[in-house]
PDB file of C-alpha atoms and ligand atoms in Angstrom:
ATOM      1  CA  UNK U   1     414.687  30.603  71.994  1.00  0.00           C
ATOM      2  CA  UNK U   2     417.127  27.734  72.328  1.00  0.00           C
ATOM      3  CA  UNK U   3     420.663  28.885  71.493  1.00  0.00           C
ATOM      4  CA  UNK U   4     423.448  26.819  69.953  1.00  0.00           C
ATOM      5  CA  UNK U   5     426.042  27.936  72.475  1.00  0.00           C
ATOM      6  CA  UNK U   6     424.107  26.607  75.423  1.00  0.00           C
ATOM      7  CA  UNK U   7     424.007  23.123  73.932  1.00  0.00           C
ATOM      8  CA  UNK U   8     427.660  22.790  73.019  1.00  0.00           C
ATOM      9  CA  UNK U   9     429.464  19.968  74.718  1.00  0.00           C
ATOM     10  CA  UNK U  10     426.237  18.516  76.061  1.00  0.00           C
ATOM     11  CA  UNK U  11     424.178  17.765  73.019  1.00  0.00           C
ATOM     12  CA  UNK U  12     420.593  16.837  73.765  1.00  0.00           C
ATOM     13  CA  UNK U  13     418.697  13.775  72.535  1.00  0.00           C
ATOM     14  CA  UNK U  14     415.416  14.382  70.692  1.00  0.00           C
ATOM     15  CA  UNK U  15     413.389  11.170  70.471  1.00  0.00           C
ATOM     16  CA  UNK U  16     411.446  10.832  67.207  1.00  0.00           C
ATOM     17  CA  UNK U  17     407.811   9.921  67.870  1.00  0.00           C
ATOM     18  CA  UNK U  18     407.470   8.134  64.513  1.00  0.00           C
ATOM     19  CA  UNK U  19     404.314   6.363  65.656  1.00  0.00           C
ATOM     20  CA  UNK U  20     401.005   5.740  63.878  1.00  0.00           C
ATOM     21  CA  UNK U  21     398.754   6.957  66.684  1.00  0.00           C
ATOM     22  CA  UNK U  22     398.644   9.092  69.798  1.00  0.00           C
ATOM     23  CA  UNK U  23     398.209   5.930  71.851  1.00  0.00           C
ATOM     24  CA  UNK U  24     401.501   4.513  70.544  1.00  0.00           C
ATOM     25  CA  UNK U  25     403.252   7.852  71.040  1.00  0.00           C
ATOM     26  CA  UNK U  26     402.009   8.083  74.642  1.00  0.00           C
ATOM     27  CA  UNK U  27     403.135   4.510  75.287  1.00  0.00           C
ATOM     28  CA  UNK U  28     406.689   5.340  74.148  1.00  0.00           C
ATOM     29  CA  UNK U  29     406.764   8.536  76.240  1.00  0.00           C
ATOM     30  CA  UNK U  30     405.587   6.555  79.281  1.00  0.00           C
ATOM     31  CA  UNK U  31     408.465   4.132  78.799  1.00  0.00           C
ATOM     32  CA  UNK U  32     410.906   7.065  78.623  1.00  0.00           C
ATOM     33  CA  UNK U  33     409.419   8.995  81.543  1.00  0.00           C
ATOM     34  CA  UNK U  34     412.062  10.729  83.649  1.00  0.00           C
ATOM     35  CA  UNK U  35     414.603  10.456  80.835  1.00  0.00           C
ATOM     36  CA  UNK U  36     413.609  12.074  77.517  1.00  0.00           C
ATOM     37  CA  UNK U  37     412.975  15.817  77.678  1.00  0.00           C
ATOM     38  CA  UNK U  38     412.528  16.509  73.946  1.00  0.00           C
ATOM     39  CA  UNK U  39     410.393  14.756  71.320  1.00  0.00           C
ATOM     40  CA  UNK U  40     409.973  15.141  67.572  1.00  0.00           C
ATOM     41  CA  UNK U  41     406.448  15.096  66.129  1.00  0.00           C
ATOM     42  CA  UNK U  42     406.626  14.505  62.385  1.00  0.00           C
ATOM     43  CA  UNK U  43     404.272  14.268  59.436  1.00  0.00           C
ATOM     44  CA  UNK U  44     402.953  10.802  60.283  1.00  0.00           C
ATOM     45  CA  UNK U  45     401.871  11.492  63.859  1.00  0.00           C
ATOM     46  CA  UNK U  46     400.744  15.079  63.194  1.00  0.00           C
ATOM     47  CA  UNK U  47     398.583  13.954  60.272  1.00  0.00           C
ATOM     48  CA  UNK U  48     397.060  11.224  62.436  1.00  0.00           C
ATOM     49  CA  UNK U  49     396.621  13.095  65.702  1.00  0.00           C
ATOM     50  CA  UNK U  50     397.036  16.824  64.992  1.00  0.00           C
ATOM     51  CA  UNK U  51     397.763  19.362  67.745  1.00  0.00           C
ATOM     52  CA  UNK U  52     396.857  16.733  70.367  1.00  0.00           C
ATOM     53  CA  UNK U  53     400.259  15.160  69.630  1.00  0.00           C
ATOM     54  CA  UNK U  54     401.999  18.400  70.602  1.00  0.00           C
ATOM     55  CA  UNK U  55     399.840  18.691  73.721  1.00  0.00           C
ATOM     56  CA  UNK U  56     400.639  15.095  74.707  1.00  0.00           C
ATOM     57  CA  UNK U  57     404.374  15.855  74.623  1.00  0.00           C
ATOM     58  CA  UNK U  58     403.866  18.977  76.717  1.00  0.00           C
ATOM     59  CA  UNK U  59     401.749  16.971  79.190  1.00  0.00           C
ATOM     60  CA  UNK U  60     404.858  14.838  79.663  1.00  0.00           C
ATOM     61  CA  UNK U  61     406.787  17.982  80.604  1.00  0.00           C
ATOM     62  CA  UNK U  62     408.946  17.732  77.471  1.00  0.00           C
ATOM     63  CA  UNK U  63     409.776  20.112  74.646  1.00  0.00           C
ATOM     64  CA  UNK U  64     408.448  19.698  71.110  1.00  0.00           C
ATOM     65  CA  UNK U  65     410.190  19.660  67.756  1.00  0.00           C
ATOM     66  CA  UNK U  66     407.430  19.914  65.115  1.00  0.00           C
ATOM     67  CA  UNK U  67     408.959  18.546  61.923  1.00  0.00           C
ATOM     68  CA  UNK U  68     406.510  19.575  59.206  1.00  0.00           C
ATOM     69  CA  UNK U  69     409.142  20.959  56.775  1.00  0.00           C
ATOM     70  CA  UNK U  70     407.006  23.932  55.765  1.00  0.00           C
ATOM     71  CA  UNK U  71     407.400  25.265  52.219  1.00  0.00           C
ATOM     72  CA  UNK U  72     404.805  27.684  50.809  1.00  0.00           C
ATOM     73  CA  UNK U  73     404.324  31.392  50.126  1.00  0.00           C
ATOM     74  CA  UNK U  74     405.806  33.553  52.924  1.00  0.00           C
ATOM     75  CA  UNK U  75     402.427  34.592  54.348  1.00  0.00           C
ATOM     76  CA  UNK U  76     401.177  31.004  54.592  1.00  0.00           C
ATOM     77  CA  UNK U  77     404.380  29.751  56.198  1.00  0.00           C
ATOM     78  CA  UNK U  78     404.378  32.639  58.672  1.00  0.00           C
ATOM     79  CA  UNK U  79     400.754  31.830  59.570  1.00  0.00           C
ATOM     80  CA  UNK U  80     401.607  28.166  60.165  1.00  0.00           C
ATOM     81  CA  UNK U  81     404.595  29.210  62.296  1.00  0.00           C
ATOM     82  CA  UNK U  82     402.271  31.425  64.357  1.00  0.00           C
ATOM     83  CA  UNK U  83     399.923  28.478  64.908  1.00  0.00           C
ATOM     84  CA  UNK U  84     402.870  26.298  65.973  1.00  0.00           C
ATOM     85  CA  UNK U  85     404.106  29.011  68.337  1.00  0.00           C
ATOM     86  CA  UNK U  86     400.661  29.333  69.886  1.00  0.00           C
ATOM     87  CA  UNK U  87     400.646  25.569  70.450  1.00  0.00           C
ATOM     88  CA  UNK U  88     403.889  25.936  72.415  1.00  0.00           C
ATOM     89  CA  UNK U  89     406.189  24.285  69.875  1.00  0.00           C
ATOM     90  CA  UNK U  90     409.920  24.823  70.563  1.00  0.00           C
ATOM     91  CA  UNK U  91     411.490  23.884  67.204  1.00  0.00           C
ATOM     92  CA  UNK U  92     409.813  23.897  63.785  1.00  0.00           C
ATOM     93  CA  UNK U  93     411.276  23.016  60.381  1.00  0.00           C
ATOM     94  CA  UNK U  94     410.992  24.869  57.081  1.00  0.00           C
ATOM     95  CA  UNK U  95     412.520  24.067  53.678  1.00  0.00           C
ATOM     96  CA  UNK U  96     415.185  26.711  53.032  1.00  0.00           C
ATOM     97  CA  UNK U  97     414.563  26.267  49.287  1.00  0.00           C
ATOM     98  CA  UNK U  98     411.428  28.389  49.847  1.00  0.00           C
ATOM     99  CA  UNK U  99     413.809  31.346  49.523  1.00  0.00           C
ATOM    100  CA  UNK U 100     414.952  34.352  51.556  1.00  0.00           C
ATOM    101  CA  UNK U 101     411.530  36.001  51.935  1.00  0.00           C
ATOM    102  CA  UNK U 102     409.889  32.829  53.182  1.00  0.00           C
ATOM    103  CA  UNK U 103     412.780  32.169  55.587  1.00  0.00           C
ATOM    104  CA  UNK U 104     412.681  35.730  56.919  1.00  0.00           C
ATOM    105  CA  UNK U 105     408.898  35.586  57.389  1.00  0.00           C
ATOM    106  CA  UNK U 106     409.181  32.312  59.344  1.00  0.00           C
ATOM    107  CA  UNK U 107     412.066  33.559  61.518  1.00  0.00           C
ATOM    108  CA  UNK U 108     410.282  36.836  62.289  1.00  0.00           C
ATOM    109  CA  UNK U 109     407.043  35.085  63.260  1.00  0.00           C
ATOM    110  CA  UNK U 110     408.865  32.567  65.473  1.00  0.00           C
ATOM    111  CA  UNK U 111     410.120  35.392  67.685  1.00  0.00           C
ATOM    112  CA  UNK U 112     411.996  34.536  70.868  1.00  0.00           C
ATOM    113  CA  UNK U 113     409.901  31.589  72.038  1.00  0.00           C
ATOM    114  CA  UNK U 114     410.524  29.251  69.159  1.00  0.00           C
ATOM    115  CA  UNK U 115     413.468  28.414  66.901  1.00  0.00           C
ATOM    116  CA  UNK U 116     413.069  27.800  63.187  1.00  0.00           C
ATOM    117  CA  UNK U 117     415.187  24.970  61.793  1.00  0.00           C
ATOM    118  CA  UNK U 118     416.077  25.135  58.108  1.00  0.00           C
ATOM    119  CA  UNK U 119     416.250  21.980  56.022  1.00  0.00           C
ATOM    120  CA  UNK U 120     418.850  22.262  53.255  1.00  0.00           C
ATOM    121  CA  UNK U 121     418.916  19.275  50.879  1.00  0.00           C
ATOM    122  CA  UNK U 122     417.111  16.107  51.956  1.00  0.00           C
ATOM    123  CA  UNK U 123     419.487  13.187  52.410  1.00  0.00           C
ATOM    124  CA  UNK U 124     417.288  11.208  50.004  1.00  0.00           C
ATOM    125  CA  UNK U 125     418.406  13.629  47.246  1.00  0.00           C
ATOM    126  CA  UNK U 126     421.637  13.274  45.303  1.00  0.00           C
ATOM    127  CA  UNK U 127     423.261  15.247  42.510  1.00  0.00           C
ATOM    128  CA  UNK U 128     420.945  13.655  39.909  1.00  0.00           C
ATOM    129  CA  UNK U 129     417.911  14.827  41.935  1.00  0.00           C
ATOM    130  CA  UNK U 130     419.277  18.375  42.014  1.00  0.00           C
ATOM    131  CA  UNK U 131     420.012  18.287  38.261  1.00  0.00           C
ATOM    132  CA  UNK U 132     416.443  17.098  37.575  1.00  0.00           C
ATOM    133  CA  UNK U 133     415.198  20.131  39.521  1.00  0.00           C
ATOM    134  CA  UNK U 134     417.454  22.499  37.578  1.00  0.00           C
ATOM    135  CA  UNK U 135     420.090  22.936  40.288  1.00  0.00           C
ATOM    136  CA  UNK U 136     423.657  22.608  39.020  1.00  0.00           C
ATOM    137  CA  UNK U 137     426.650  21.939  41.227  1.00  0.00           C
ATOM    138  CA  UNK U 138     427.250  19.483  44.031  1.00  0.00           C
ATOM    139  CA  UNK U 139     424.974  18.629  46.947  1.00  0.00           C
ATOM    140  CA  UNK U 140     427.600  20.091  49.309  1.00  0.00           C
ATOM    141  CA  UNK U 141     427.603  23.417  47.469  1.00  0.00           C
ATOM    142  CA  UNK U 142     423.824  23.573  47.541  1.00  0.00           C
ATOM    143  CA  UNK U 143     423.717  22.754  51.269  1.00  0.00           C
ATOM    144  CA  UNK U 144     426.142  25.578  52.083  1.00  0.00           C
ATOM    145  CA  UNK U 145     424.402  28.022  49.730  1.00  0.00           C
ATOM    146  CA  UNK U 146     420.980  27.381  51.305  1.00  0.00           C
ATOM    147  CA  UNK U 147     422.296  27.449  54.872  1.00  0.00           C
ATOM    148  CA  UNK U 148     424.066  30.794  54.366  1.00  0.00           C
ATOM    149  CA  UNK U 149     420.995  32.251  52.687  1.00  0.00           C
ATOM    150  CA  UNK U 150     418.820  31.062  55.588  1.00  0.00           C
ATOM    151  CA  UNK U 151     421.231  32.431  58.167  1.00  0.00           C
ATOM    152  CA  UNK U 152     421.266  35.837  56.435  1.00  0.00           C
ATOM    153  CA  UNK U 153     417.434  35.760  56.541  1.00  0.00           C
ATOM    154  CA  UNK U 154     417.438  35.162  60.304  1.00  0.00           C
ATOM    155  CA  UNK U 155     417.220  31.364  60.572  1.00  0.00           C
ATOM    156  CA  UNK U 156     419.271  30.220  63.582  1.00  0.00           C
ATOM    157  CA  UNK U 157     419.001  26.448  63.403  1.00  0.00           C
ATOM    158  CA  UNK U 158     419.589  23.802  60.758  1.00  0.00           C
ATOM    159  CA  UNK U 159     418.919  20.124  60.248  1.00  0.00           C
ATOM    160  CA  UNK U 160     421.903  18.415  58.693  1.00  0.00           C
ATOM    161  CA  UNK U 161     423.344  14.984  58.094  1.00  0.00           C
ATOM    162  CA  UNK U 162     426.380  14.006  60.104  1.00  0.00           C
ATOM    163  CA  UNK U 163     428.374  14.272  56.891  1.00  0.00           C
ATOM    164  CA  UNK U 164     427.585  17.975  56.457  1.00  0.00           C
ATOM    165  CA  UNK U 165     427.818  18.847  60.128  1.00  0.00           C
ATOM    166  CA  UNK U 166     431.505  19.896  60.386  1.00  0.00           C
ATOM    167  CA  UNK U 167     431.213  21.954  57.187  1.00  0.00           C
ATOM    168  CA  UNK U 168     428.116  23.797  58.422  1.00  0.00           C
ATOM    169  CA  UNK U 169     429.631  24.460  61.844  1.00  0.00           C
ATOM    170  CA  UNK U 170     432.721  25.919  60.137  1.00  0.00           C
ATOM    171  CA  UNK U 171     430.634  28.068  57.742  1.00  0.00           C
ATOM    172  CA  UNK U 172     428.042  29.311  60.222  1.00  0.00           C
ATOM    173  CA  UNK U 173     430.081  29.757  63.394  1.00  0.00           C
ATOM    174  CA  UNK U 174     429.112  28.971  66.964  1.00  0.00           C
ATOM    175  CA  UNK U 175     425.611  30.372  67.220  1.00  0.00           C
ATOM    176  CA  UNK U 176     423.173  28.195  65.275  1.00  0.00           C
ATOM    177  CA  UNK U 177     421.581  24.992  66.476  1.00  0.00           C
ATOM    178  CA  UNK U 178     422.661  21.990  64.427  1.00  0.00           C
ATOM    179  CA  UNK U 179     420.217  19.112  64.709  1.00  0.00           C
ATOM    180  CA  UNK U 180     421.408  15.745  63.397  1.00  0.00           C
ATOM    181  CA  UNK U 181     419.252  12.701  62.543  1.00  0.00           C
ATOM    182  CA  UNK U 182     420.483   9.280  61.387  1.00  0.00           C
ATOM    183  CA  UNK U 183     422.396   8.675  64.607  1.00  0.00           C
ATOM    184  CA  UNK U 184     423.271   5.079  65.443  1.00  0.00           C
ATOM    185  CA  UNK U 185     425.054   3.966  68.612  1.00  0.00           C
ATOM    186  CA  UNK U 186     428.219   1.994  67.843  1.00  0.00           C
ATOM    187  CA  UNK U 187     427.270  -1.525  66.704  1.00  0.00           C
ATOM    188  CA  UNK U 188     423.538  -0.767  66.264  1.00  0.00           C
ATOM    189  CA  UNK U 189     421.402  -1.800  63.271  1.00  0.00           C
ATOM    190  CA  UNK U 190     421.451   1.021  60.693  1.00  0.00           C
ATOM    191  CA  UNK U 191     417.955   0.154  59.392  1.00  0.00           C
ATOM    192  CA  UNK U 192     417.306   2.071  56.128  1.00  0.00           C
ATOM    193  CA  UNK U 193     419.753   4.838  57.084  1.00  0.00           C
ATOM    194  CA  UNK U 194     422.743   4.696  54.749  1.00  0.00           C
ATOM    195  CA  UNK U 195     425.012   7.396  56.094  1.00  0.00           C
ATOM    196  CA  UNK U 196     424.952   7.041  59.840  1.00  0.00           C
ATOM    197  CA  UNK U 197     427.207   8.380  62.566  1.00  0.00           C
ATOM    198  CA  UNK U 198     427.635   7.520  66.224  1.00  0.00           C
ATOM    199  CA  UNK U 199     426.535   9.891  68.992  1.00  0.00           C
ATOM    200  CA  UNK U 200     430.191  10.561  69.798  1.00  0.00           C
ATOM    201  CA  UNK U 201     430.923  11.485  66.147  1.00  0.00           C
ATOM    202  CA  UNK U 202     428.163  14.061  65.958  1.00  0.00           C
ATOM    203  CA  UNK U 203     428.937  15.610  69.332  1.00  0.00           C
ATOM    204  CA  UNK U 204     432.556  16.077  68.268  1.00  0.00           C
ATOM    205  CA  UNK U 205     431.339  17.527  64.948  1.00  0.00           C
ATOM    206  CA  UNK U 206     429.515  20.332  66.769  1.00  0.00           C
ATOM    207  CA  UNK U 207     425.906  19.082  66.988  1.00  0.00           C
ATOM    208  CA  UNK U 208     423.601  20.626  69.572  1.00  0.00           C
ATOM    209  CA  UNK U 209     420.799  18.045  69.182  1.00  0.00           C
ATOM    210  CA  UNK U 210     420.640  14.406  68.044  1.00  0.00           C
ATOM    211  CA  UNK U 211     417.377  13.060  66.618  1.00  0.00           C
ATOM    212  CA  UNK U 212     417.089   9.373  67.458  1.00  0.00           C
ATOM    213  CA  UNK U 213     414.159   7.183  66.432  1.00  0.00           C
ATOM    214  CA  UNK U 214     414.325   3.427  66.071  1.00  0.00           C
ATOM    215  CA  UNK U 215     417.486   2.766  68.128  1.00  0.00           C
ATOM    216  CA  UNK U 216     415.344   3.881  71.096  1.00  0.00           C
ATOM    217  CA  UNK U 217     411.725   3.245  70.051  1.00  0.00           C
ATOM    218  CA  UNK U 218     412.332  -0.291  68.755  1.00  0.00           C
ATOM    219  CA  UNK U 219     414.686  -1.344  71.545  1.00  0.00           C
ATOM    220  CA  UNK U 220     413.488  -4.040  73.956  1.00  0.00           C
ATOM    221  CA  UNK U 221     414.207  -1.550  76.720  1.00  0.00           C
ATOM    222  CA  UNK U 222     413.879   2.015  75.346  1.00  0.00           C
ATOM    223  CA  UNK U 223     414.968   3.524  78.666  1.00  0.00           C
ATOM    224  CA  UNK U 224     418.217   1.558  78.696  1.00  0.00           C
ATOM    225  CA  UNK U 225     418.844   2.442  75.021  1.00  0.00           C
ATOM    226  CA  UNK U 226     418.306   6.133  75.852  1.00  0.00           C
ATOM    227  CA  UNK U 227     420.729   5.915  78.793  1.00  0.00           C
ATOM    228  CA  UNK U 228     423.409   4.234  76.670  1.00  0.00           C
ATOM    229  CA  UNK U 229     423.265   7.041  74.081  1.00  0.00           C
ATOM    230  CA  UNK U 230     423.319   9.631  76.864  1.00  0.00           C
ATOM    231  CA  UNK U 231     426.488   8.032  78.261  1.00  0.00           C
ATOM    232  CA  UNK U 232     428.109   8.053  74.828  1.00  0.00           C
ATOM    233  CA  UNK U 233     427.329  11.783  74.487  1.00  0.00           C
ATOM    234  CA  UNK U 234     428.731  12.544  77.932  1.00  0.00           C
ATOM    235  CA  UNK U 235     431.938  10.654  77.184  1.00  0.00           C
ATOM    236  CA  UNK U 236     432.515  12.337  73.789  1.00  0.00           C
TER     237      UNK U 236
HETATM  238  O1  LIG E   1     414.559   5.845  63.298  1.00  0.00           O
HETATM  239  P1  LIG E   1     415.600   6.848  62.948  1.00  0.00           P
HETATM  240  O2  LIG E   1     416.607   7.110  64.060  1.00  0.00           O
HETATM  241  O3  LIG E   1     416.270   6.549  61.645  1.00  0.00           O
HETATM  242  O4  LIG E   1     414.760   8.180  62.805  1.00  0.00           O
HETATM  243  C1  LIG E   1     415.335   9.356  62.445  1.00  0.00           C
HETATM  244  C2  LIG E   1     414.298  10.443  62.350  1.00  0.00           C
HETATM  245  O5  LIG E   1     414.899  11.564  61.729  1.00  0.00           O
HETATM  246  C3  LIG E   1     413.090  10.095  61.505  1.00  0.00           C
HETATM  247  O6  LIG E   1     411.972  10.811  62.025  1.00  0.00           O
HETATM  248  C4  LIG E   1     413.456  10.611  60.140  1.00  0.00           C
HETATM  249  O7  LIG E   1     412.341  10.985  59.373  1.00  0.00           O
HETATM  250  C5  LIG E   1     414.281  11.827  60.476  1.00  0.00           C
HETATM  251  N1  LIG E   1     415.246  12.192  59.438  1.00  0.00           N
HETATM  252  C6  LIG E   1     416.261  11.347  59.016  1.00  0.00           C
HETATM  253  N2  LIG E   1     417.164  11.730  58.069  1.00  0.00           N
HETATM  254  C7  LIG E   1     417.073  12.908  57.539  1.00  0.00           C
HETATM  255  C8  LIG E   1     416.079  13.790  57.940  1.00  0.00           C
HETATM  256  C9  LIG E   1     415.170  13.399  58.902  1.00  0.00           C
HETATM  257  O8  LIG E   1     416.362  10.239  59.506  1.00  0.00           O
HETATM  258  N3  LIG E   1     417.980  13.261  56.662  1.00  0.00           N
END
């Protein structure tokens, strides 16, 4: 299990392998060899390449964040978590909105070798989205409600936007992992990300892990882009 306390002050970069094929993913990992030690395999690559994507990351001597955002009946989610654990996955996401039983089943099945990350409210959702789904109150309230429910059910890591990060760290204390996507080095192109933060911002906000995709994968020199972010983290 990866603990929040061990990461504090030296947040780790997770490079998103948002690539259409295993060949493209391997090419990016080759360009980052000796630097990146943690990769995210998401829905696109896992749907295209399956468990081979996880194995390819492990062949590179790196750890794996499997971002499948599981949400189903507790038994099905626990079974998927078991499969991920047997593949050697280190971090795996679930939707906290699956409820306390589903969260507890996932956390129990993950055991000590893997950490479950809870997703609260997707950043593509706003208050109107919540209203349409029958949830009243603000996005912030819903994020805190789901995170506390997940924590009580045994979930010890959360994915959050940089905006919610300080609030979650204050509510949940020192222990949990807080994994932050949408990170953009100062002066970088935001792409389609609307609410971005710099690596320094999220380190100061209490993040343990930064998920970075395009600022590294689409850079002319991904290795140099990785090093620049690493320096910004170290200086924060
Ligand atoms: O390329 P970029 O750095 O924007 O990639 C960020 C990664 O984090 C992508 O894999 C994206 O799906 C994921 N993500 C995100 N924002 C969220 C949740 C996940 O960008 N709120």
